[in-house]
Amino acid sequence: MKFYSTNKQSPPVSFKEAAINGQAPDKGLYFPEYIPQLDVAFIKNIETYSNEEIAYRVIAPYVGDEMSEETLRRIVAETVNFPIPLVPVSDTISSLELFHGPTLAFKDIGARFMSRCLREAVGGPGDVTIGGHEKKGEVTVLVATSGDTGGAVANGFYGVEGVNVVILYPSGKVSPVQEKQLTTLGGNVVALEVTGTFDDCQAMVKQAFMDQDLRAARFLTSANSINVARWLPQQFYYFFAYKQWKDKTTPPVLSVPSGNFGNICAGILAMQSGLPVSHFIAACNVNDIVSDYLRTQVLTPKEAVPTLSNAMDVGNPSNFVRILEIFQHQFPALSQHLSSATITDSETSATIKYLLDTFNYLADPHGAVGYLALERYLAAHPDEKGIFLETAHPVKFPDAVEQITGQPLDIPAAVQSIMTLEKKSILLRPEFAALKDFLLQ
Ligand SMILES: *Cc1c(COP(=O)(O)O)cnc(C)c1O
């Protein structure tokens, strides 16, 4: 399998090369040259397969013979080694809980898979020759985070030989749990605490990738959601959801809290590979340029505004171009399978309270957006049933949740233990020169 760039100005590459490059040199996103079709009998009998086997069968066509079957099976097993339960909330709505991984957000799946693939691709310390680069020594993964990405990436790459991780985060603008997840690992993970905003962090990282001195001195790669090794494994849990779906004659409507649109795009890819899905809903907060697109067929980026569901505060979703690619830029096909909903902060708060009072279910703000978008869709389609993706544990957003419920949150044991660890970060001015000095030292 080869991956082409959506801008079509860079040559097609292998899976490993796409994973190492992150983004294509022409600034396009890598996309598979064809969408593999899964065996009909496999889907029909999905309940009889283990999660490891399902994940292996889904990803194997993309990786091809670039890894041995044994290696890929090991990576997959290490990626999905925590529960991903489908929990009934009401008669018609279930929650797919994606927050039982080490950093309590769905990004754990992609980050764990990607880190292990990168280790295979670079083959540990020593010389590396991929994509025309030849560098002595190690790969440096550089990533800017507004919260969840940093923790998942830090955890996924922690202890991976041949890979150093440098995470930039905005000082004082991530939640206490998120900060501990970034700053307490040590080892091959360094946290740079930038005295600026997330946009500053992202601008510094972008500049680093373009800087000739840095490119000559360090082998830099990124770990954001446009990387195929993070994007493709997100298909796994859509299949796990269907495995647990009772009424196989009525496929589920899937509501996906969406920001950069990597997660929902992976779900749509799974559907095009043969997974039965009735319809997809992109559940958005007020940063909803895709809702505008579905009305007008024009995608107009907007400045992101802050909301309670801050992991979805994205004004120009990078992965939307992949959704266009899946549907070959045919709007009728796209709009048949995908609709969107816009949920305000006050609706999000009211939904968290409603879910707790009515069903004794505690949702985080992102999951609440997903629930309400689904409830509205089902009101207009009374013969259907659905699933919303619960993308993070409520404890990651304690201020929003405790204020609404009026109750202190139960802290999971995994979080309690990191909250007592010492934060280790390096303060950095929000200037590229400061980052460059750090990376060259
Ligand atoms: C990243 C994130 C999202 C958005 O996912 P995309 O793939 O960017 O659309 C939603 N919820 C949570 C909790 C996240 O961390």
Short mmCIF file of C-alpha atoms and ligand atoms in Angstrom, two decimals:
data_model
loop_
_atom_site.label_atom_id
_atom_site.label_comp_id
_atom_site.label_asym_id
_atom_site.label_seq_id
_atom_site.Cartn_x
_atom_site.Cartn_y
_atom_site.Cartn_z
CA MET A 1 0.00 0.00 0.00
CA LYS A 2 1.24 3.46 -0.94
CA PHE A 3 0.06 6.78 0.47
CA TYR A 4 -0.35 9.80 -1.77
CA SER A 5 -0.45 13.44 -0.75
CA THR A 6 -3.85 15.14 -0.98
CA ASN A 7 -2.05 18.06 -2.70
CA LYS A 8 -0.65 15.62 -5.31
CA GLN A 9 2.66 17.54 -5.56
CA SER A 10 4.79 15.04 -3.57
CA PRO A 11 5.58 11.44 -4.55
CA PRO A 12 3.60 8.54 -3.00
CA VAL A 13 5.35 6.91 -0.04
CA SER A 14 5.23 3.74 2.05
CA PHE A 15 3.45 3.49 5.41
CA LYS A 16 6.71 3.85 7.34
CA GLU A 17 7.80 6.84 5.33
CA ALA A 18 4.40 8.49 5.79
CA ALA A 19 4.67 7.84 9.54
CA ILE A 20 8.13 9.38 9.70
CA ASN A 21 7.27 12.40 7.54
CA GLY A 22 3.98 13.20 9.29
CA GLN A 23 2.88 15.71 6.70
CA ALA A 24 3.78 15.39 3.02
CA PRO A 25 6.49 17.80 1.76
CA ASP A 26 3.88 19.63 -0.35
CA LYS A 27 1.92 20.27 2.91
CA GLY A 28 -0.82 17.84 1.88
CA LEU A 29 -2.04 14.96 4.05
CA TYR A 30 -1.17 11.39 3.24
CA PHE A 31 -4.08 9.23 2.07
CA PRO A 32 -4.18 5.50 1.16
CA GLU A 33 -4.20 4.82 -2.58
CA TYR A 34 -7.22 2.57 -2.12
CA ILE A 35 -9.62 1.69 0.73
CA PRO A 36 -9.26 -1.98 1.73
CA GLN A 37 -12.44 -4.07 1.85
CA LEU A 38 -12.93 -6.34 4.84
CA ASP A 39 -14.25 -9.84 4.51
CA VAL A 40 -18.07 -9.92 4.83
CA ALA A 41 -17.93 -13.07 7.01
CA PHE A 42 -15.50 -11.34 9.37
CA ILE A 43 -17.96 -8.48 9.94
CA LYS A 44 -20.88 -10.90 10.29
CA ASN A 45 -19.04 -12.94 12.93
CA ILE A 46 -17.26 -10.05 14.61
CA GLU A 47 -18.44 -11.09 18.07
CA THR A 48 -16.28 -14.21 17.84
CA TYR A 49 -13.00 -12.27 17.36
CA SER A 50 -10.75 -10.79 20.04
CA ASN A 51 -10.05 -7.04 19.96
CA GLU A 52 -6.43 -7.80 19.04
CA GLU A 53 -7.51 -9.89 16.06
CA ILE A 54 -10.01 -7.25 14.90
CA ALA A 55 -7.43 -4.48 15.15
CA TYR A 56 -4.83 -6.54 13.33
CA ARG A 57 -7.20 -7.33 10.43
CA VAL A 58 -8.22 -3.68 10.13
CA ILE A 59 -4.69 -2.24 10.03
CA ALA A 60 -2.75 -4.99 8.22
CA PRO A 61 -3.73 -3.93 4.66
CA TYR A 62 -2.34 -0.43 5.33
CA VAL A 63 0.99 -1.61 6.71
CA GLY A 64 1.40 -4.40 4.16
CA ASP A 65 4.73 -6.21 4.31
CA GLU A 66 6.59 -3.30 5.83
CA MET A 67 6.51 -5.04 9.18
CA SER A 68 6.45 -8.72 9.98
CA GLU A 69 3.08 -10.11 11.01
CA GLU A 70 4.56 -10.87 14.42
CA THR A 71 5.71 -7.28 14.95
CA LEU A 72 2.43 -5.76 13.82
CA ARG A 73 0.45 -8.14 16.03
CA ARG A 74 2.61 -7.18 19.02
CA ILE A 75 2.16 -3.45 18.35
CA VAL A 76 -1.60 -3.86 17.97
CA ALA A 77 -1.85 -5.91 21.17
CA GLU A 78 0.08 -3.23 23.10
CA THR A 79 -2.18 -0.53 21.63
CA VAL A 80 -5.54 -2.01 22.61
CA ASN A 81 -4.69 -3.55 25.97
CA PHE A 82 -7.33 -1.64 27.97
CA PRO A 83 -11.15 -1.91 28.06
CA ILE A 84 -13.26 0.01 25.52
CA PRO A 85 -16.79 -0.71 26.76
CA LEU A 86 -20.07 0.23 25.08
CA VAL A 87 -22.22 1.40 28.00
CA PRO A 88 -26.03 1.77 27.61
CA VAL A 89 -27.18 5.22 28.77
CA SER A 90 -30.85 5.26 27.68
CA ASP A 91 -33.07 2.89 25.66
CA THR A 92 -31.75 4.24 22.39
CA ILE A 93 -28.33 5.72 23.21
CA SER A 94 -25.07 4.10 24.32
CA SER A 95 -21.70 5.60 25.20
CA LEU A 96 -18.50 4.20 23.72
CA GLU A 97 -16.05 4.91 26.53
CA LEU A 98 -12.66 5.66 25.04
CA PHE A 99 -11.12 7.02 28.25
CA HIS A 100 -9.86 3.90 30.00
CA GLY A 101 -6.32 4.19 28.61
CA PRO A 102 -3.28 5.54 30.48
CA THR A 103 -3.98 9.26 29.92
CA LEU A 104 -7.78 8.99 30.03
CA ALA A 105 -8.52 10.25 26.50
CA PHE A 106 -9.14 8.54 23.17
CA LYS A 107 -5.85 9.90 21.85
CA ASP A 108 -4.08 7.10 23.74
CA ILE A 109 -4.98 4.65 20.95
CA GLY A 110 -3.41 6.66 18.17
CA ALA A 111 -0.40 7.74 20.23
CA ARG A 112 0.42 4.22 21.43
CA PHE A 113 0.23 2.79 17.94
CA MET A 114 2.19 5.62 16.37
CA SER A 115 5.02 5.56 18.91
CA ARG A 116 5.58 1.86 18.40
CA CYS A 117 5.51 2.20 14.61
CA LEU A 118 8.05 4.99 14.77
CA ARG A 119 10.33 2.84 16.89
CA GLU A 120 10.13 0.14 14.20
CA ALA A 121 10.68 2.69 11.44
CA VAL A 122 13.80 4.19 12.98
CA GLY A 123 15.06 0.84 14.22
CA GLY A 124 16.47 2.16 17.47
CA PRO A 125 19.56 4.36 17.78
CA GLY A 126 22.06 4.65 14.93
CA ASP A 127 21.81 5.70 11.32
CA VAL A 128 18.43 6.43 9.86
CA THR A 129 17.69 6.79 6.15
CA ILE A 130 14.08 7.46 5.37
CA GLY A 131 12.47 9.79 2.87
CA GLY A 132 15.84 10.94 1.57
CA HIS A 133 17.00 12.06 5.02
CA GLU A 134 20.09 10.53 6.52
CA LYS A 135 20.76 11.41 10.10
CA LYS A 136 23.07 10.00 12.70
CA GLY A 137 21.50 9.25 16.02
CA GLU A 138 18.00 9.79 17.18
CA VAL A 139 14.65 11.10 16.09
CA THR A 140 13.11 14.04 17.93
CA VAL A 141 9.34 14.17 18.08
CA LEU A 142 8.24 17.78 18.49
CA VAL A 143 4.66 18.48 19.47
CA ALA A 144 2.59 21.44 20.63
CA THR A 145 -0.40 20.64 22.83
CA SER A 146 -3.44 22.40 24.19
CA GLY A 147 -3.90 19.53 26.66
CA ASP A 148 -4.77 15.96 25.69
CA THR A 149 -2.37 15.36 22.80
CA GLY A 150 0.72 16.06 24.90
CA GLY A 151 -0.15 13.55 27.62
CA ALA A 152 -1.05 10.79 25.17
CA VAL A 153 2.08 11.37 23.09
CA ALA A 154 4.34 11.60 26.16
CA ASN A 155 2.93 8.39 27.53
CA GLY A 156 3.01 6.60 24.18
CA PHE A 157 6.66 7.44 23.50
CA TYR A 158 7.93 7.15 27.07
CA GLY A 159 10.90 4.79 27.16
CA VAL A 160 10.88 4.21 23.37
CA GLU A 161 14.49 3.76 22.30
CA GLY A 162 15.87 6.06 19.62
CA VAL A 163 13.11 8.63 20.07
CA ASN A 164 13.23 11.84 22.09
CA VAL A 165 10.03 13.74 22.74
CA VAL A 166 9.82 17.51 23.21
CA ILE A 167 6.39 18.84 24.17
CA LEU A 168 5.46 22.53 24.18
CA TYR A 169 2.48 23.55 26.27
CA PRO A 170 1.05 26.95 27.27
CA SER A 171 1.83 27.75 30.90
CA GLY A 172 -1.28 27.96 33.09
CA LYS A 173 -3.63 26.97 30.25
CA VAL A 174 -3.85 23.19 30.65
CA SER A 175 -5.78 21.47 33.44
CA PRO A 176 -3.85 20.23 36.52
CA VAL A 177 -4.24 16.57 35.51
CA GLN A 178 -3.10 17.33 31.98
CA GLU A 179 -0.04 19.20 33.25
CA LYS A 180 1.01 16.33 35.51
CA GLN A 181 0.63 13.90 32.61
CA LEU A 182 3.05 16.00 30.56
CA THR A 183 5.62 16.89 33.14
CA THR A 184 6.14 13.95 35.47
CA LEU A 185 7.50 11.24 33.17
CA GLY A 186 11.05 12.48 32.59
CA GLY A 187 13.36 10.10 30.74
CA ASN A 188 13.13 10.69 26.99
CA VAL A 189 10.23 13.15 27.45
CA VAL A 190 10.95 16.86 27.98
CA ALA A 191 8.16 19.34 28.73
CA LEU A 192 8.71 22.96 27.66
CA GLU A 193 6.38 25.28 29.55
CA VAL A 194 5.86 28.23 27.23
CA THR A 195 4.85 31.54 28.80
CA GLY A 196 2.35 32.21 26.01
CA THR A 197 -0.67 30.66 24.30
CA PHE A 198 -1.27 27.39 22.47
CA ASP A 199 -1.08 29.31 19.19
CA ASP A 200 2.42 30.51 20.20
CA CYS A 201 3.45 26.90 20.86
CA GLN A 202 2.09 25.75 17.52
CA ALA A 203 3.78 28.61 15.64
CA MET A 204 7.14 27.77 17.28
CA VAL A 205 6.82 24.11 16.29
CA LYS A 206 5.87 24.97 12.72
CA GLN A 207 8.86 27.28 12.43
CA ALA A 208 11.17 24.58 13.78
CA PHE A 209 10.17 22.20 10.97
CA MET A 210 11.11 24.83 8.39
CA ASP A 211 14.42 25.92 9.98
CA GLN A 212 17.46 24.81 7.97
CA ASP A 213 19.90 24.78 10.92
CA LEU A 214 17.60 22.59 12.98
CA ARG A 215 16.87 20.25 10.09
CA ALA A 216 20.59 19.81 9.57
CA ALA A 217 21.28 19.13 13.23
CA ARG A 218 18.28 17.10 14.33
CA PHE A 219 15.94 14.59 12.73
CA LEU A 220 12.62 16.21 13.61
CA THR A 221 9.17 14.69 13.18
CA SER A 222 5.73 15.60 14.45
CA ALA A 223 3.13 13.61 16.37
CA ASN A 224 -0.05 15.47 15.63
CA SER A 225 -3.25 13.91 14.37
CA ILE A 226 -2.48 14.26 10.68
CA ASN A 227 0.12 11.47 10.95
CA VAL A 228 -1.26 8.29 9.33
CA ALA A 229 0.12 6.19 12.19
CA ARG A 230 -2.10 8.14 14.57
CA TRP A 231 -5.09 8.48 12.29
CA LEU A 232 -5.58 4.93 10.96
CA PRO A 233 -5.63 2.99 14.29
CA GLN A 234 -8.55 5.17 15.39
CA GLN A 235 -10.68 2.88 13.22
CA PHE A 236 -10.21 0.06 15.75
CA TYR A 237 -12.77 1.14 18.30
CA TYR A 238 -15.53 1.69 15.75
CA PHE A 239 -15.27 -2.05 15.10
CA PHE A 240 -15.16 -2.78 18.86
CA ALA A 241 -18.38 -0.75 19.20
CA TYR A 242 -20.10 -2.80 16.52
CA LYS A 243 -18.88 -6.02 18.14
CA GLN A 244 -20.76 -4.96 21.29
CA TRP A 245 -23.84 -3.63 19.41
CA LYS A 246 -26.77 -5.93 20.18
CA ASP A 247 -29.18 -5.27 17.30
CA LYS A 248 -27.04 -6.14 14.27
CA THR A 249 -30.04 -5.71 11.91
CA THR A 250 -30.19 -1.96 12.70
CA PRO A 251 -26.70 -0.44 12.35
CA PRO A 252 -25.95 2.42 14.76
CA VAL A 253 -25.91 6.16 14.15
CA LEU A 254 -22.49 7.35 15.38
CA SER A 255 -22.04 10.77 16.98
CA VAL A 256 -18.40 11.87 17.22
CA PRO A 257 -17.28 14.94 19.20
CA SER A 258 -15.11 16.62 16.57
CA GLY A 259 -12.37 19.24 16.49
CA ASN A 260 -9.64 18.43 14.01
CA PHE A 261 -11.88 15.72 12.47
CA GLY A 262 -9.29 12.92 12.68
CA ASN A 263 -11.48 10.71 14.83
CA ILE A 264 -14.67 10.95 12.75
CA CYS A 265 -12.67 10.63 9.55
CA ALA A 266 -11.25 7.30 10.82
CA GLY A 267 -14.82 6.16 11.52
CA ILE A 268 -15.94 7.06 8.00
CA LEU A 269 -12.94 5.16 6.62
CA ALA A 270 -14.00 2.12 8.68
CA MET A 271 -17.49 2.38 7.18
CA GLN A 272 -16.09 2.52 3.66
CA SER A 273 -14.10 -0.65 4.48
CA GLY A 274 -17.31 -2.50 5.30
CA LEU A 275 -18.34 -1.56 8.85
CA PRO A 276 -22.16 -1.24 9.09
CA VAL A 277 -23.03 2.34 10.15
CA SER A 278 -26.35 4.08 9.58
CA HIS A 279 -25.06 7.67 9.68
CA PHE A 280 -22.31 9.87 11.13
CA ILE A 281 -22.85 13.05 13.11
CA ALA A 282 -20.00 15.50 13.58
CA ALA A 283 -20.84 16.85 17.04
CA CYS A 284 -19.26 20.30 17.28
CA ASN A 285 -19.20 23.13 19.78
CA VAL A 286 -19.60 26.66 18.39
CA ASN A 287 -16.40 26.15 16.40
CA ASP A 288 -18.50 24.66 13.64
CA ILE A 289 -17.17 25.55 10.22
CA VAL A 290 -18.15 22.07 9.01
CA SER A 291 -21.81 22.82 9.81
CA ASP A 292 -21.46 25.88 7.57
CA TYR A 293 -19.84 23.71 4.91
CA LEU A 294 -22.71 21.21 4.95
CA ARG A 295 -25.14 24.09 4.40
CA THR A 296 -23.16 26.04 1.80
CA GLN A 297 -20.57 23.58 0.35
CA VAL A 298 -17.90 26.17 1.09
CA LEU A 299 -15.28 25.62 3.79
CA THR A 300 -14.41 28.93 5.43
CA PRO A 301 -11.85 28.75 8.29
CA LYS A 302 -12.64 30.88 11.34
CA GLU A 303 -10.67 31.99 14.37
CA ALA A 304 -11.29 29.43 17.14
CA VAL A 305 -13.22 30.63 20.19
CA PRO A 306 -12.69 29.03 23.64
CA THR A 307 -15.41 26.68 24.93
CA LEU A 308 -15.99 24.13 27.70
CA SER A 309 -15.06 21.34 25.26
CA ASN A 310 -11.69 22.90 24.56
CA ALA A 311 -10.13 19.96 22.70
CA MET A 312 -12.58 20.80 19.92
CA ASP A 313 -11.76 24.51 19.71
CA VAL A 314 -10.42 24.27 16.17
CA GLY A 315 -11.15 26.89 13.53
CA ASN A 316 -9.73 25.03 10.53
CA PRO A 317 -9.95 21.23 10.95
CA SER A 318 -6.91 19.65 9.28
CA ASN A 319 -8.46 16.27 8.60
CA PHE A 320 -11.56 17.50 6.78
CA VAL A 321 -9.69 17.23 3.50
CA ARG A 322 -9.45 13.48 4.10
CA ILE A 323 -13.24 13.25 4.40
CA LEU A 324 -13.53 15.01 1.04
CA GLU A 325 -11.02 12.52 -0.35
CA ILE A 326 -12.97 9.50 0.98
CA PHE A 327 -16.07 10.71 -0.86
CA GLN A 328 -13.98 11.74 -3.90
CA HIS A 329 -15.19 15.32 -3.45
CA GLN A 330 -18.76 14.26 -4.29
CA PHE A 331 -21.03 16.34 -2.07
CA PRO A 332 -24.20 14.19 -2.46
CA ALA A 333 -22.36 11.09 -1.15
CA LEU A 334 -20.79 13.05 1.67
CA SER A 335 -24.02 14.67 2.82
CA GLN A 336 -25.86 11.34 2.68
CA HIS A 337 -23.50 9.85 5.29
CA LEU A 338 -22.53 12.88 7.36
CA SER A 339 -24.43 15.59 9.15
CA SER A 340 -23.34 17.94 11.90
CA ALA A 341 -24.67 19.66 14.97
CA THR A 342 -23.61 22.79 16.82
CA ILE A 343 -23.88 22.66 20.61
CA THR A 344 -23.37 25.77 22.76
CA ASP A 345 -21.66 25.81 26.17
CA SER A 346 -24.94 26.34 28.00
CA GLU A 347 -26.42 23.32 26.20
CA THR A 348 -23.30 21.32 27.09
CA SER A 349 -23.64 22.20 30.78
CA ALA A 350 -27.36 21.44 30.79
CA THR A 351 -26.65 18.06 29.14
CA ILE A 352 -24.03 17.06 31.72
CA LYS A 353 -26.56 17.81 34.45
CA TYR A 354 -29.42 16.07 32.61
CA LEU A 355 -27.37 12.90 32.02
CA LEU A 356 -26.40 12.73 35.67
CA ASP A 357 -29.88 13.46 37.05
CA THR A 358 -31.79 11.25 34.59
CA PHE A 359 -29.49 8.32 33.87
CA ASN A 360 -26.87 8.63 36.61
CA TYR A 361 -24.26 8.94 33.86
CA LEU A 362 -21.40 11.38 34.26
CA ALA A 363 -20.18 12.75 30.92
CA ASP A 364 -17.29 15.09 30.23
CA PRO A 365 -18.03 18.24 28.15
CA HIS A 366 -16.93 16.58 24.87
CA GLY A 367 -19.07 13.50 25.46
CA ALA A 368 -22.02 15.74 26.40
CA VAL A 369 -21.75 17.52 23.03
CA GLY A 370 -21.79 14.09 21.37
CA TYR A 371 -24.82 12.94 23.36
CA LEU A 372 -26.96 16.00 22.64
CA ALA A 373 -26.13 15.98 18.92
CA LEU A 374 -27.23 12.34 18.81
CA GLU A 375 -30.41 12.90 20.83
CA ARG A 376 -31.49 15.62 18.38
CA TYR A 377 -30.81 13.43 15.36
CA LEU A 378 -32.77 10.50 16.84
CA ALA A 379 -35.73 12.79 17.61
CA ALA A 380 -36.01 13.35 13.86
CA HIS A 381 -35.28 9.65 13.04
CA PRO A 382 -37.34 7.71 15.60
CA ASP A 383 -36.62 4.26 14.14
CA GLU A 384 -32.88 4.52 14.74
CA LYS A 385 -30.54 4.00 17.68
CA GLY A 386 -27.09 5.34 18.27
CA ILE A 387 -23.74 5.60 19.98
CA PHE A 388 -21.84 8.70 21.08
CA LEU A 389 -18.09 8.57 21.62
CA GLU A 390 -17.09 9.57 25.15
CA THR A 391 -13.65 10.89 24.26
CA ALA A 392 -12.25 11.83 27.69
CA HIS A 393 -12.71 11.07 31.37
CA PRO A 394 -14.61 13.85 33.20
CA VAL A 395 -11.74 14.19 35.68
CA LYS A 396 -9.67 15.79 32.93
CA PHE A 397 -12.08 18.74 32.98
CA PRO A 398 -12.87 19.02 36.71
CA ASP A 399 -13.70 22.73 36.78
CA ALA A 400 -16.42 22.46 34.15
CA VAL A 401 -17.88 19.23 35.49
CA GLU A 402 -17.82 19.94 39.25
CA GLN A 403 -19.38 23.35 38.77
CA ILE A 404 -22.30 21.80 36.91
CA THR A 405 -22.86 18.75 39.08
CA GLY A 406 -22.07 20.45 42.37
CA GLN A 407 -20.19 17.32 43.42
CA PRO A 408 -16.48 16.64 43.77
CA LEU A 409 -15.28 14.05 41.25
CA ASP A 410 -14.00 10.63 42.20
CA ILE A 411 -10.36 10.62 41.20
CA PRO A 412 -9.22 7.38 39.52
CA ALA A 413 -6.22 5.68 41.14
CA ALA A 414 -4.03 6.25 38.07
CA VAL A 415 -4.58 10.00 38.40
CA GLN A 416 -4.15 10.12 42.18
CA SER A 417 -0.69 8.62 41.88
CA ILE A 418 0.58 11.12 39.29
CA MET A 419 -0.86 14.11 41.16
CA THR A 420 1.70 13.55 43.92
CA LEU A 421 4.67 13.38 41.52
CA GLU A 422 6.91 16.38 41.05
CA LYS A 423 6.38 18.53 37.96
CA LYS A 424 9.51 18.85 35.81
CA SER A 425 9.31 21.48 33.10
CA ILE A 426 11.59 24.01 31.47
CA LEU A 427 10.20 27.54 31.22
CA LEU A 428 10.55 29.04 27.77
CA ARG A 429 9.78 32.46 26.31
CA PRO A 430 7.14 32.28 23.53
CA GLU A 431 9.77 32.90 20.85
CA PHE A 432 11.18 30.60 18.22
CA ALA A 433 14.77 31.63 19.07
CA ALA A 434 14.32 30.20 22.57
CA LEU A 435 13.12 26.87 21.18
CA LYS A 436 15.94 26.76 18.66
CA ASP A 437 18.55 27.39 21.36
CA PHE A 438 17.07 24.62 23.43
CA LEU A 439 17.02 22.11 20.57
CA LEU A 440 20.59 22.89 19.48
CA GLN A 441 22.14 22.75 22.93
C1 LIG B 1 -8.77 15.69 20.54
C2 LIG B 1 -10.09 15.54 21.20
C3 LIG B 1 -11.31 15.63 20.48
C4 LIG B 1 -11.34 15.97 19.00
O1 LIG B 1 -10.87 14.93 18.18
P1 LIG B 1 -10.53 15.21 16.66
O2 LIG B 1 -9.96 13.93 16.15
O3 LIG B 1 -9.50 16.32 16.66
O4 LIG B 1 -11.77 15.62 15.96
C5 LIG B 1 -12.50 15.40 21.13
N1 LIG B 1 -12.52 15.14 22.46
C6 LIG B 1 -11.39 15.06 23.19
C7 LIG B 1 -11.49 14.80 24.63
C8 LIG B 1 -10.12 15.26 22.59
O5 LIG B 1 -9.01 15.20 23.34
#
